[in-house]
mmCIF file of C-alpha atoms and ligand atoms in Angstrom:
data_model
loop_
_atom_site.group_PDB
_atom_site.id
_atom_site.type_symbol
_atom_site.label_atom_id
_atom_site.label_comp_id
_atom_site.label_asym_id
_atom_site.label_seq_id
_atom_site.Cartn_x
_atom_site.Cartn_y
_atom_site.Cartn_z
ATOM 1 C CA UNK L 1 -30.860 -25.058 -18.712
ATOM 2 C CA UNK L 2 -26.979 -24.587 -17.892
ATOM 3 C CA UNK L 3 -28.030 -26.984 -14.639
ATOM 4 C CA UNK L 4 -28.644 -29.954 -17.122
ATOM 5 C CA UNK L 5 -24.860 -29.256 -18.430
ATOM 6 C CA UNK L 6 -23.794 -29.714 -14.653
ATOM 7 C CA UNK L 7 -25.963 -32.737 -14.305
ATOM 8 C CA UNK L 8 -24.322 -34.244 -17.551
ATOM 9 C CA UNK L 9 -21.099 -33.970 -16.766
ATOM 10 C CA UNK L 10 -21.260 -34.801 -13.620
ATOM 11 C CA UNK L 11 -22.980 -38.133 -15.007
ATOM 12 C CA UNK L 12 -20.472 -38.960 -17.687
ATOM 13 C CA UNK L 13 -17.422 -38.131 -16.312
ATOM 14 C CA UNK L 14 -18.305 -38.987 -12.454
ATOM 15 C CA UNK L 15 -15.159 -37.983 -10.211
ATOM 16 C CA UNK L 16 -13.592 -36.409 -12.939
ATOM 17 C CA UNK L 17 -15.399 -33.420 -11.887
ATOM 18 C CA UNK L 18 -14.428 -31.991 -8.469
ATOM 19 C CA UNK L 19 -17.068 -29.715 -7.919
ATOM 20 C CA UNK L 20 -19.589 -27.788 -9.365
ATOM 21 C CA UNK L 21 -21.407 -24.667 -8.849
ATOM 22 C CA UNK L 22 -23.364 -22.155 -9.582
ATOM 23 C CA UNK L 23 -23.620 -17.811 -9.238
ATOM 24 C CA UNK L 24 -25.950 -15.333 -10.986
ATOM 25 C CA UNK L 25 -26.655 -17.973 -13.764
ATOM 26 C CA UNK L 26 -23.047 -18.773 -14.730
ATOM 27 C CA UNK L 27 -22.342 -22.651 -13.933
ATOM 28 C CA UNK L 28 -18.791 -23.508 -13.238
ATOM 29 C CA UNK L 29 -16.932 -26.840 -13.359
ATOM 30 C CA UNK L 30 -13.584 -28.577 -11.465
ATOM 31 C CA UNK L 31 -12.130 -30.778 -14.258
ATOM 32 C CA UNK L 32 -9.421 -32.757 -12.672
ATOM 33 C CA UNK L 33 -6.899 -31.930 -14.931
ATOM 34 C CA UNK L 34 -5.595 -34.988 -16.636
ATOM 35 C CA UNK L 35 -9.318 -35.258 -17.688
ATOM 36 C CA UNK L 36 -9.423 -31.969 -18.932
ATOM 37 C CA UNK L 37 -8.672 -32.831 -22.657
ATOM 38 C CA UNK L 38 -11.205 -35.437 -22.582
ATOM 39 C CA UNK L 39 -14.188 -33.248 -20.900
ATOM 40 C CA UNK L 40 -13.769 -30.486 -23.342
ATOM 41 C CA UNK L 41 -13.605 -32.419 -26.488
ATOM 42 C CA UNK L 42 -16.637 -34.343 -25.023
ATOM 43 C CA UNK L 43 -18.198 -30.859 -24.956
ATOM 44 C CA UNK L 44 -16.860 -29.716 -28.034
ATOM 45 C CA UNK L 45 -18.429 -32.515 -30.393
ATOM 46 C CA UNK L 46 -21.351 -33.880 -28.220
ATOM 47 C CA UNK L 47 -24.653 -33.080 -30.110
ATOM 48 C CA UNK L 48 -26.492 -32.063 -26.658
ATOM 49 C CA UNK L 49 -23.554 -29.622 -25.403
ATOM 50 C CA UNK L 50 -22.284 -28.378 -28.959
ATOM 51 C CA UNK L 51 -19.810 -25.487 -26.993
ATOM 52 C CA UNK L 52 -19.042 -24.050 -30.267
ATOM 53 C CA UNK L 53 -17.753 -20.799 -29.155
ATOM 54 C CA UNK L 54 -14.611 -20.407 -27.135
ATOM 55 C CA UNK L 55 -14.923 -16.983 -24.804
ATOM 56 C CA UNK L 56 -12.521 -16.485 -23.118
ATOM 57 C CA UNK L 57 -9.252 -17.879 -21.011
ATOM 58 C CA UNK L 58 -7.752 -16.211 -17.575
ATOM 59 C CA UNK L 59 -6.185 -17.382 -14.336
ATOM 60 C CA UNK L 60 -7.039 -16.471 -10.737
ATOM 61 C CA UNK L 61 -4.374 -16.589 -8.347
ATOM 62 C CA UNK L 62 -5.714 -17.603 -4.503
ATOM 63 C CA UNK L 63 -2.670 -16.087 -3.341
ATOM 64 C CA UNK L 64 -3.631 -15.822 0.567
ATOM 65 C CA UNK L 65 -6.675 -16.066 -0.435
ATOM 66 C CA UNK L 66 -9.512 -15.876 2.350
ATOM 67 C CA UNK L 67 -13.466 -16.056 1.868
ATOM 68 C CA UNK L 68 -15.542 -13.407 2.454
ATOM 69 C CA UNK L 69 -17.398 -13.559 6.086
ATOM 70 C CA UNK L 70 -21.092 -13.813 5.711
ATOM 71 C CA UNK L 71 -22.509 -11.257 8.003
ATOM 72 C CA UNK L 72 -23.237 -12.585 11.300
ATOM 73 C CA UNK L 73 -21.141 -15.414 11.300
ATOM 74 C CA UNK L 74 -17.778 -15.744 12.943
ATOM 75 C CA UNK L 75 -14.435 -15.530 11.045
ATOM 76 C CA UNK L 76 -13.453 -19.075 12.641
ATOM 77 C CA UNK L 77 -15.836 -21.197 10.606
ATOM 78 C CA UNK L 78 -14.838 -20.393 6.915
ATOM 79 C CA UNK L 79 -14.428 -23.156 5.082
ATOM 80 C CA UNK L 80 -10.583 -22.915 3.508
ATOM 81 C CA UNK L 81 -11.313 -23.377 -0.363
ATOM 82 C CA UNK L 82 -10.530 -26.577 -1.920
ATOM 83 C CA UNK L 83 -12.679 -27.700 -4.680
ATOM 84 C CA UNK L 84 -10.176 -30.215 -5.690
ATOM 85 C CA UNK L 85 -10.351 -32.013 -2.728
ATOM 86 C CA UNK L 86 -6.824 -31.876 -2.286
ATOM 87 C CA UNK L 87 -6.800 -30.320 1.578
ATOM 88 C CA UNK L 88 -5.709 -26.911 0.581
ATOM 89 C CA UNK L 89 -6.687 -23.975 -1.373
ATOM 90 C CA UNK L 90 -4.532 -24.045 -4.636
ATOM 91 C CA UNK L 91 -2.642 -21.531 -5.674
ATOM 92 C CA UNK L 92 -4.304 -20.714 -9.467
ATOM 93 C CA UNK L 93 -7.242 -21.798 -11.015
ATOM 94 C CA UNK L 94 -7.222 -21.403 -14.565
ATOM 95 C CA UNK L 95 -10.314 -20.552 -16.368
ATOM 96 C CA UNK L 96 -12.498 -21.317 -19.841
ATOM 97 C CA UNK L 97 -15.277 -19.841 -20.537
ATOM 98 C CA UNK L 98 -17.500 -21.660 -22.986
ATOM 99 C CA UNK L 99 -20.747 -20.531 -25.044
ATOM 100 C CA UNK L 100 -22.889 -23.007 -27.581
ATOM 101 C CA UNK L 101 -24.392 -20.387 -29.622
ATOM 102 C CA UNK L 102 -26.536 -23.346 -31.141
ATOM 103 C CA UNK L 103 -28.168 -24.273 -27.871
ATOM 104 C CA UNK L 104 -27.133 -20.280 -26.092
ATOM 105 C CA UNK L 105 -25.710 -22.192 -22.811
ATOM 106 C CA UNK L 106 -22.679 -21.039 -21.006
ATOM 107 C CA UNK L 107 -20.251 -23.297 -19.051
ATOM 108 C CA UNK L 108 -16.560 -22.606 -16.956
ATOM 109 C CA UNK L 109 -14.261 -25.200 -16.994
ATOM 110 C CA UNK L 110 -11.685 -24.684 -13.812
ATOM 111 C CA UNK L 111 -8.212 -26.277 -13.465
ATOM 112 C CA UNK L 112 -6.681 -25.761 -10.440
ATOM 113 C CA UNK L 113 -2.630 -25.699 -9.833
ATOM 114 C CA UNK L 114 -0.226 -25.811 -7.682
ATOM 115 C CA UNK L 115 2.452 -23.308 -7.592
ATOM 116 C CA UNK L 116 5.009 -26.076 -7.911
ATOM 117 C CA UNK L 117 3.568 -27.633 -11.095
ATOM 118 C CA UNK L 118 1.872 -24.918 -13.329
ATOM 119 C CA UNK L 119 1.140 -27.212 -16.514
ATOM 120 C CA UNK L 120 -2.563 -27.656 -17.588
ATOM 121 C CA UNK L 121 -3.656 -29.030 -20.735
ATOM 122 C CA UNK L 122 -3.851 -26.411 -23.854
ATOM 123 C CA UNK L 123 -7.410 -26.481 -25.072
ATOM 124 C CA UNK L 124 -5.794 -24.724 -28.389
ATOM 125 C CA UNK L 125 -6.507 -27.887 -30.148
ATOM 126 C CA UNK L 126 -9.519 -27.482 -29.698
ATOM 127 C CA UNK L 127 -10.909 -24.200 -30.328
ATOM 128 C CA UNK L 128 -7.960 -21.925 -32.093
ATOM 129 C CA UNK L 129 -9.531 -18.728 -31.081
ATOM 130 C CA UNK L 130 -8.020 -19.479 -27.383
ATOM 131 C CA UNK L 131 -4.491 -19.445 -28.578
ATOM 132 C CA UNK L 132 -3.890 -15.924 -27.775
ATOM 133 C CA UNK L 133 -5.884 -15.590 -24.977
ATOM 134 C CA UNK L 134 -3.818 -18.717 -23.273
ATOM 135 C CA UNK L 135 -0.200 -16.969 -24.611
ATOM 136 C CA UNK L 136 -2.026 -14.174 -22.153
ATOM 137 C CA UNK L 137 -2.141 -16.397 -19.267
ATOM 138 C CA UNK L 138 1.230 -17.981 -19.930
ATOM 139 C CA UNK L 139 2.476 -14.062 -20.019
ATOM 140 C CA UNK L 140 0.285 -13.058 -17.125
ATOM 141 C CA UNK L 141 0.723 -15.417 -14.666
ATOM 142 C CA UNK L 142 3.427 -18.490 -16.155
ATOM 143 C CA UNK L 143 0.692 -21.021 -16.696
ATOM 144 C CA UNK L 144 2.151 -23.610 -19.010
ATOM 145 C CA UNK L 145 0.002 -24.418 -21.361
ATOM 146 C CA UNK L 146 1.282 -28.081 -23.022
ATOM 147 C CA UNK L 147 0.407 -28.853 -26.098
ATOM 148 C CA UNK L 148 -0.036 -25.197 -27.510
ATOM 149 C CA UNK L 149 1.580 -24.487 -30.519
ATOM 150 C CA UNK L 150 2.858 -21.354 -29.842
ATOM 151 C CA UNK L 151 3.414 -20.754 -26.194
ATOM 152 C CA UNK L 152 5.440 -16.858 -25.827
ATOM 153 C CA UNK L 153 5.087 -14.272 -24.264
ATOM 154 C CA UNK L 154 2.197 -11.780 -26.370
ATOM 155 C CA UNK L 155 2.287 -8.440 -24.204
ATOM 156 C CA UNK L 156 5.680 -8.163 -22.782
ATOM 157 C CA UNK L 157 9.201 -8.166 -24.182
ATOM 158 C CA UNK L 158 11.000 -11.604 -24.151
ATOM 159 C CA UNK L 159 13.116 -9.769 -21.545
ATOM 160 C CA UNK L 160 10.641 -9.024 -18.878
ATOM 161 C CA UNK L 161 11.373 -11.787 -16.009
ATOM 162 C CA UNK L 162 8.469 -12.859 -13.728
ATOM 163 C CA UNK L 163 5.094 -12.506 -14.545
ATOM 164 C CA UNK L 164 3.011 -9.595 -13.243
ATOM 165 C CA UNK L 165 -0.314 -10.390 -12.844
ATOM 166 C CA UNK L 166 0.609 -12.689 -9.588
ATOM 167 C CA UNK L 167 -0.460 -11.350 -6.508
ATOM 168 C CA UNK L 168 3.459 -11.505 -5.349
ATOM 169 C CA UNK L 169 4.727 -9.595 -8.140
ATOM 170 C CA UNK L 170 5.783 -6.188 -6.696
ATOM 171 C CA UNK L 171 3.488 -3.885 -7.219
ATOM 172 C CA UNK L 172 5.241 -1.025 -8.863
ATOM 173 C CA UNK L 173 8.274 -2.925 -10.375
ATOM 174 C CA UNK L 174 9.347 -1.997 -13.722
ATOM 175 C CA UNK L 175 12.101 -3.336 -15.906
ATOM 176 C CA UNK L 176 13.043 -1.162 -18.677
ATOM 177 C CA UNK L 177 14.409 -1.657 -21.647
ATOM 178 C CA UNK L 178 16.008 1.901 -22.506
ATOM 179 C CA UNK L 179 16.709 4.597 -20.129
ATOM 180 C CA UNK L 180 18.227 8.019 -21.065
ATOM 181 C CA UNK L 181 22.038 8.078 -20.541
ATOM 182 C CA UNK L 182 22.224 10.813 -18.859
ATOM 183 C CA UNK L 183 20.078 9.718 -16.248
ATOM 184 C CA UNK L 184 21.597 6.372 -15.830
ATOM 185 C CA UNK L 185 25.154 8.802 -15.356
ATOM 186 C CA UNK L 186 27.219 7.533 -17.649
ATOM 187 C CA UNK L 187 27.672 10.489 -19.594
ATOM 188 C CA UNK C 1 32.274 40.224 -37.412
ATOM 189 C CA UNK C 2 31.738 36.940 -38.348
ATOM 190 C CA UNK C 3 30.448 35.711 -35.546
ATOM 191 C CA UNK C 4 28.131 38.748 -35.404
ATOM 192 C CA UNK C 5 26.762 37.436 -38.673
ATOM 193 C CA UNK C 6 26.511 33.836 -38.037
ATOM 194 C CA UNK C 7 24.522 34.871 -35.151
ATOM 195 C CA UNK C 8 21.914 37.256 -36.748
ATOM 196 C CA UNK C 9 21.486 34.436 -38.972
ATOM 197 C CA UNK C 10 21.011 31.937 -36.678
ATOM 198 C CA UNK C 11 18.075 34.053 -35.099
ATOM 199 C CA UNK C 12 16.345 34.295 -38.746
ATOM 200 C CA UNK C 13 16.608 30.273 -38.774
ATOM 201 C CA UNK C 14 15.244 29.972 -35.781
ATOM 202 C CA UNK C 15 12.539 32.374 -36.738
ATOM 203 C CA UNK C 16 11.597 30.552 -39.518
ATOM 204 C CA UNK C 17 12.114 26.766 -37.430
ATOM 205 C CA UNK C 18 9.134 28.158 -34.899
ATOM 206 C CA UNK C 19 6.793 29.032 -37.542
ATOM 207 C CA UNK C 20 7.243 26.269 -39.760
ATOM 208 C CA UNK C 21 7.229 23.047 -37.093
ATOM 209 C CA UNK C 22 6.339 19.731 -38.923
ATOM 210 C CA UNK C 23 5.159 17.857 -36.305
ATOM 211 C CA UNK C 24 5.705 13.842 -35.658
ATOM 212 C CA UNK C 25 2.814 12.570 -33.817
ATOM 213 C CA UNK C 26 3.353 9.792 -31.860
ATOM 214 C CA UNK C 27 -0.131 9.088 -30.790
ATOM 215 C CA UNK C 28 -0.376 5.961 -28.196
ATOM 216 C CA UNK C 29 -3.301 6.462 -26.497
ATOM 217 C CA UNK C 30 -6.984 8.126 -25.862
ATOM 218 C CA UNK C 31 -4.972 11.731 -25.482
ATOM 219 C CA UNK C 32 -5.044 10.643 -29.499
ATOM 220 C CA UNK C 33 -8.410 12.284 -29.388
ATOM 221 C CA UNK C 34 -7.457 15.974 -28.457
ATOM 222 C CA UNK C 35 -4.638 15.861 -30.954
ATOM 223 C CA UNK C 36 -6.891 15.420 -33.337
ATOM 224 C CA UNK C 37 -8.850 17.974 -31.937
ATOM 225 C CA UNK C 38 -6.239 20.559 -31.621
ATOM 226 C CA UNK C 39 -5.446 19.690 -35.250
ATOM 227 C CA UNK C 40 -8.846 20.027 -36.407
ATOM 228 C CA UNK C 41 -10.067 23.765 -38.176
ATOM 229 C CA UNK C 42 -12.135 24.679 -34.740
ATOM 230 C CA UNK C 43 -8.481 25.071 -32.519
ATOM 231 C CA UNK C 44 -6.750 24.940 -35.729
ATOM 232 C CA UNK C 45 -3.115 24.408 -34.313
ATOM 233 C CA UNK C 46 -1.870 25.697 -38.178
ATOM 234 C CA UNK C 47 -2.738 28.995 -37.172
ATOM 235 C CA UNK C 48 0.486 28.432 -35.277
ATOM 236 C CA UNK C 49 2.834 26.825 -38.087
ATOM 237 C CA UNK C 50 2.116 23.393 -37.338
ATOM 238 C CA UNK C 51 -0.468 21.952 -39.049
ATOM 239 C CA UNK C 52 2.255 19.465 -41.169
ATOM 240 C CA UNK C 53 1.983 15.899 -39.032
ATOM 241 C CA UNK C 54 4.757 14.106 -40.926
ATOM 242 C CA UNK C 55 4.401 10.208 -40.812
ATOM 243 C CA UNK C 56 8.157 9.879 -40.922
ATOM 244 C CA UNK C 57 9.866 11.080 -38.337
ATOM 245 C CA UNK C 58 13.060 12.025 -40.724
ATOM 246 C CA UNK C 59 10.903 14.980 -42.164
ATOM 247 C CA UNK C 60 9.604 16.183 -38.624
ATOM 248 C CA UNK C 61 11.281 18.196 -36.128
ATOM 249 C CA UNK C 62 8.807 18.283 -33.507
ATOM 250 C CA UNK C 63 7.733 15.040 -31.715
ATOM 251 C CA UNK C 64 4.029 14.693 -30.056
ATOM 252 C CA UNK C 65 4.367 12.066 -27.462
ATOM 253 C CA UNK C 66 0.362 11.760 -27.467
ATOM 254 C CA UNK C 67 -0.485 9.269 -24.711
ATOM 255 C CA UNK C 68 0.802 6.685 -22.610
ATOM 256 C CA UNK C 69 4.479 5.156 -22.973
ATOM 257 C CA UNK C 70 5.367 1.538 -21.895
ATOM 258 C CA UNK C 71 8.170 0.178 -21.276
ATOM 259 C CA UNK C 72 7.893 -1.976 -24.582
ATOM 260 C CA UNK C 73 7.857 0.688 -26.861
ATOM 261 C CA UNK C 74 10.575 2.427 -25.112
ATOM 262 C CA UNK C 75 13.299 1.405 -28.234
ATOM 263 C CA UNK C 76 10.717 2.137 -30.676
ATOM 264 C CA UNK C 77 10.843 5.759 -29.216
ATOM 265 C CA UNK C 78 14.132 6.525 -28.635
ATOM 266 C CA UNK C 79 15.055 5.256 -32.275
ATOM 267 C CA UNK C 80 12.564 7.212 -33.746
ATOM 268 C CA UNK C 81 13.771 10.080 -31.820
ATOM 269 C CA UNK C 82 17.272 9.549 -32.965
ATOM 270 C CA UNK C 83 15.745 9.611 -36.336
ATOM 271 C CA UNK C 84 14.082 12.846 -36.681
ATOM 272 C CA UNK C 85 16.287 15.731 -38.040
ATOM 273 C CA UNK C 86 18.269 18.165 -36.180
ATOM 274 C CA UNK C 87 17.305 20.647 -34.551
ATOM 275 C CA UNK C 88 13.845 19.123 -32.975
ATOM 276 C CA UNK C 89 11.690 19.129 -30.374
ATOM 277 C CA UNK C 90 9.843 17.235 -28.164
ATOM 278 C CA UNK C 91 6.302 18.040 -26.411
ATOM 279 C CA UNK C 92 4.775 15.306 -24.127
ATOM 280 C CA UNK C 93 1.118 15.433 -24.500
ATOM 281 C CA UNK C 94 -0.908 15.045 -21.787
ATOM 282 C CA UNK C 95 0.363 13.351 -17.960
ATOM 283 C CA UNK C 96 0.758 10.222 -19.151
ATOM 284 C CA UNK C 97 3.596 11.075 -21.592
ATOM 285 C CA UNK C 98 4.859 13.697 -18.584
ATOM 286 C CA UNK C 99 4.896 11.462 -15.408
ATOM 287 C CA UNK C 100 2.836 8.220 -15.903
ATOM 288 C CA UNK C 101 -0.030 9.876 -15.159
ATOM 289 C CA UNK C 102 -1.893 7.201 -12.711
ATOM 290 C CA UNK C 103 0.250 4.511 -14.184
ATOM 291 C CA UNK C 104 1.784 3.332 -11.289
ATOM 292 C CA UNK C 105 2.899 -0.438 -12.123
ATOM 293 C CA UNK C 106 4.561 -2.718 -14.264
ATOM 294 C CA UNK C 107 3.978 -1.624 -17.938
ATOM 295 C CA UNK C 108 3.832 2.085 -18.098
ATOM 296 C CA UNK C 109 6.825 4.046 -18.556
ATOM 297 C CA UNK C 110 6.964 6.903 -15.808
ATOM 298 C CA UNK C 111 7.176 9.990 -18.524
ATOM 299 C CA UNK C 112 8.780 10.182 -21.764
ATOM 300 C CA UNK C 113 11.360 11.806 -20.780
ATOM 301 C CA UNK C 114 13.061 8.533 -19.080
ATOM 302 C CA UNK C 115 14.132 7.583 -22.723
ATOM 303 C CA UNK C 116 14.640 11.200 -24.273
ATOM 304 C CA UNK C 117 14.648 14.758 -23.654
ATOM 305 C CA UNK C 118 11.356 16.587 -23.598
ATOM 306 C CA UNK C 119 11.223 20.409 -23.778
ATOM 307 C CA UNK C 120 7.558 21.234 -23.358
ATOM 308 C CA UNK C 121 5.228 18.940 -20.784
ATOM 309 C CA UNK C 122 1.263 19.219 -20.881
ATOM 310 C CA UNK C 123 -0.511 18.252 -18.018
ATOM 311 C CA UNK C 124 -4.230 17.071 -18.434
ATOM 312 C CA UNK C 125 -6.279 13.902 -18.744
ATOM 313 C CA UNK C 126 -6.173 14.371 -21.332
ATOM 314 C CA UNK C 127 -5.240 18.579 -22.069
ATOM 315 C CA UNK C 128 -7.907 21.370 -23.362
ATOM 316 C CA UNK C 129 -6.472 21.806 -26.633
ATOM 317 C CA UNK C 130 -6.138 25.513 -25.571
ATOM 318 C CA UNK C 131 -3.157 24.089 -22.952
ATOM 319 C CA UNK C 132 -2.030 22.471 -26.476
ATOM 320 C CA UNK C 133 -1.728 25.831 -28.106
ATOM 321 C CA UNK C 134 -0.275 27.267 -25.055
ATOM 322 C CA UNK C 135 2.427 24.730 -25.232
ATOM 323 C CA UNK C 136 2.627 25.100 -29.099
ATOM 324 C CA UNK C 137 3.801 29.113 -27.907
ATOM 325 C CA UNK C 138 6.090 28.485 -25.388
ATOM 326 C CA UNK C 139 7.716 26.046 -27.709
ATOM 327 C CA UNK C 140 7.933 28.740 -30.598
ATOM 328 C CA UNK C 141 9.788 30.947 -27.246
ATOM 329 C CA UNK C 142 11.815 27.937 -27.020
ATOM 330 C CA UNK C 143 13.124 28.059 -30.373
ATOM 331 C CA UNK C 144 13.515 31.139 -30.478
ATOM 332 C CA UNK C 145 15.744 31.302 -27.668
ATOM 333 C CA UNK C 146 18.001 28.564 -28.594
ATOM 334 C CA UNK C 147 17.572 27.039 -25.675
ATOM 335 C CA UNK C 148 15.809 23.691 -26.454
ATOM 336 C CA UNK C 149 17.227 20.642 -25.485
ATOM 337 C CA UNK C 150 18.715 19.756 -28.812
ATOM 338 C CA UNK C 151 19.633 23.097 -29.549
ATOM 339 C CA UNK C 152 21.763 23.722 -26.588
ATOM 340 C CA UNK C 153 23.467 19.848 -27.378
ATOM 341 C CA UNK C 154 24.389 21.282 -31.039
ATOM 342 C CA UNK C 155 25.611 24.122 -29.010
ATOM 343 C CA UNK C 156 27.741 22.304 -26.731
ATOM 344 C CA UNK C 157 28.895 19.949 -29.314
ATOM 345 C CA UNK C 158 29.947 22.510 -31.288
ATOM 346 C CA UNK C 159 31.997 24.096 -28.792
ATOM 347 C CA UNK C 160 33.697 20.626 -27.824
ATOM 348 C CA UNK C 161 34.529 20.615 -31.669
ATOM 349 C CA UNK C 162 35.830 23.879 -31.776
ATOM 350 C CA UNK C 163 38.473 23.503 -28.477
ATOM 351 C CA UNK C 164 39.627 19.889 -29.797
ATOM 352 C CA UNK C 165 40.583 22.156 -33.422
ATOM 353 C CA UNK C 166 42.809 24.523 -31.566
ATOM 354 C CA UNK C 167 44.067 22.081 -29.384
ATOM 355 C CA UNK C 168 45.298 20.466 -32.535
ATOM 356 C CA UNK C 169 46.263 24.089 -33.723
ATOM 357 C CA UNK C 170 48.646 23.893 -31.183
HETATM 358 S S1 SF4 A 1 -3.153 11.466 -20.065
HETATM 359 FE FE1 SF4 A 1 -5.220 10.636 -19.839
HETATM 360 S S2 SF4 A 1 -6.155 10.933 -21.850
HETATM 361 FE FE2 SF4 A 1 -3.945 11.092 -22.119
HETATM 362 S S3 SF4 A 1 -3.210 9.073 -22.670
HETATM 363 FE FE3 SF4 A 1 -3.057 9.257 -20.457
HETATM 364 S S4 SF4 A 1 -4.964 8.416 -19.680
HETATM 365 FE FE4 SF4 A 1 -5.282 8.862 -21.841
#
């Protein structure tokens, strides 16, 4: 079912989609991401794809990322990830997950991005319901979401600098906002 | 004499204060549960005096940090400890109040007692309301003895008060 979603896509919007694939029934797309706007409204409003129901948004970050060695084969011939085509594994992917309750098919829509550049489209306009979830992102990991109404931080405290979710945030690094005089010793 | 008095009367307060804590829960978490538990008729914590949760903290002088702390609502509990009226108390409720529990990262403050002074710590993931009783009576010990945290900072304010007067008597 989800396969003829690929297939579409892949039809309409030709090398707009980087790569595609599939894992335990859950079909995944690279949208270049100037194109993204255009995919997912495509998606939206086309009667055959109808994704009426926005899931959910999240980043990965491929921070040193490596891929797992299939047993039996040698650690020298893994592929380095780059389903961009771009010659290197990027640094996040950002992630929307997509349902059409009216036909029940399920689609991910990837973006991948650089460390240097972290915009992406905001698909906000498009289903509201990801607002939140992309402020989330935006606090989790700095993805800049353009053309969201609302971009701020939702978790943390405006104060809060970095973004801890990234694999190079330090691990136990805290930055509090009140600490008792007395043990700061200026009593 | 007078002293003598002040004293004796002093203990009678404090009698009263251990039997008659109004409690301030500040429930953050899943330790929420055993609170409610521990206030509930089977462990019945009015038994002990303290069956009152007041949802302001300036009627409450015994604060229930029930559950985990961040670092975001750090302000929110130091201000609503400044709030609460004089002389009070503080339990932390289960290890993630007490130490950060297996928090070990970003968001979650490492104990309560960063931000303010806590007199009685439960461990447990979350505590056997018994441990919550058990707490409730070394508290009521606590008052008695005038030796909880705010208690002793009356006491030594007090004093400070008291030497700048006859300095000035002088
Ligand atoms: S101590 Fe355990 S039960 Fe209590 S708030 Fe922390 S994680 Fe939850």
């Amino acid at each position: 079912m989800s396969q003829k979603t690929l297939d579409a896509l892949k039809a309409k919007f030709g090398d707009a989609i980087t790569a595609t694939e599939s894992q335990h029934g859950d079909e995944v797309a690279y949208v270049r991401r100037d194109k993204l706007t255009e995919v997912a409204t495509w998606l939206r409003d086309d009667r055959a794809m109808a994704f009426d129901m926005p899931v959910f948004v999240t980043c990965i970050d491929l921070l040193d990322w490596r891929p797992i060695k299939a047993p039996g084969q040698p650690s020298s011939t893994r592929p380095e990830w780059d389903p961009t085509g771009a010659g290197a594994t990027p640094r996040f992917e950002v992630c929307w997950q997509l349902r059409s309750l009216a036909h029940r098919h399920r689609l991910r829509l990837k973006v991948a991005v650089a460390e240097s550049d972290l915009k992406v489209p905001s698909l906000t306009p498009l289903w509201q319901a990801f607002g939140w979830q992309e402020r989330e992102t935006f606090d989790m990991y700095g993805i800049e979401f353009q053309g969201h109404h609302d971009l701020r931080r939702i978790y943390l405290y405006d104060e809060f600098i970095g973004h801890p979710l990234r694999k190079d945030y330090p691990k136990e690094k805290r930055q509090p906002l009140v600490r008792r005089s007395d043990l700061l010793g200026d009593h | 004499m007078l002293e003598l008095v002040t004293t004796k009367l002093e203990d009678v307060a404090n009698w009263g204060r251990k039997f008659s804590l109004f409690s301030y829960p500040f429930v953050t978490a899943c330790c929420g549960m055993e609170f409610m538990s521990v206030a509930a008729p089977k462990y019945d914590i009015a038994r002990f005096g303290a069956e009152f949760p007041r949802f302001s903290p300036r009627q409450s002088d015994l604060l229930m940090i029930v559950g985990t702390i961040t670092e975001k609502q750090g302000p929110a509990l130091k201000r609503i400890y400044d709030q609460m009226t004089e002389p009070k108390w503080v339990i932390a409720f289960g290890v993630c109040a007490s130490t950060g529990g297996f928090y070990q990262n970003y968001h979650a403050m490492p104990g309560a007692d960063q931000v303010i002074p806590v007199d009685v710590y439960i461990p447990g993931c979350p505590p056997r309301p018994e441990q919550v009783l058990d707490a409730l009576i070394l508290l009521q010990d606590r008052v008695a003895r005038k030796d909880g945290h705010s208690q002793l900072r009356l006491k030594r304010e007090k004093i400070v008060l008291q030497q700048a007067r006859a300095i000035e008597d002088d």
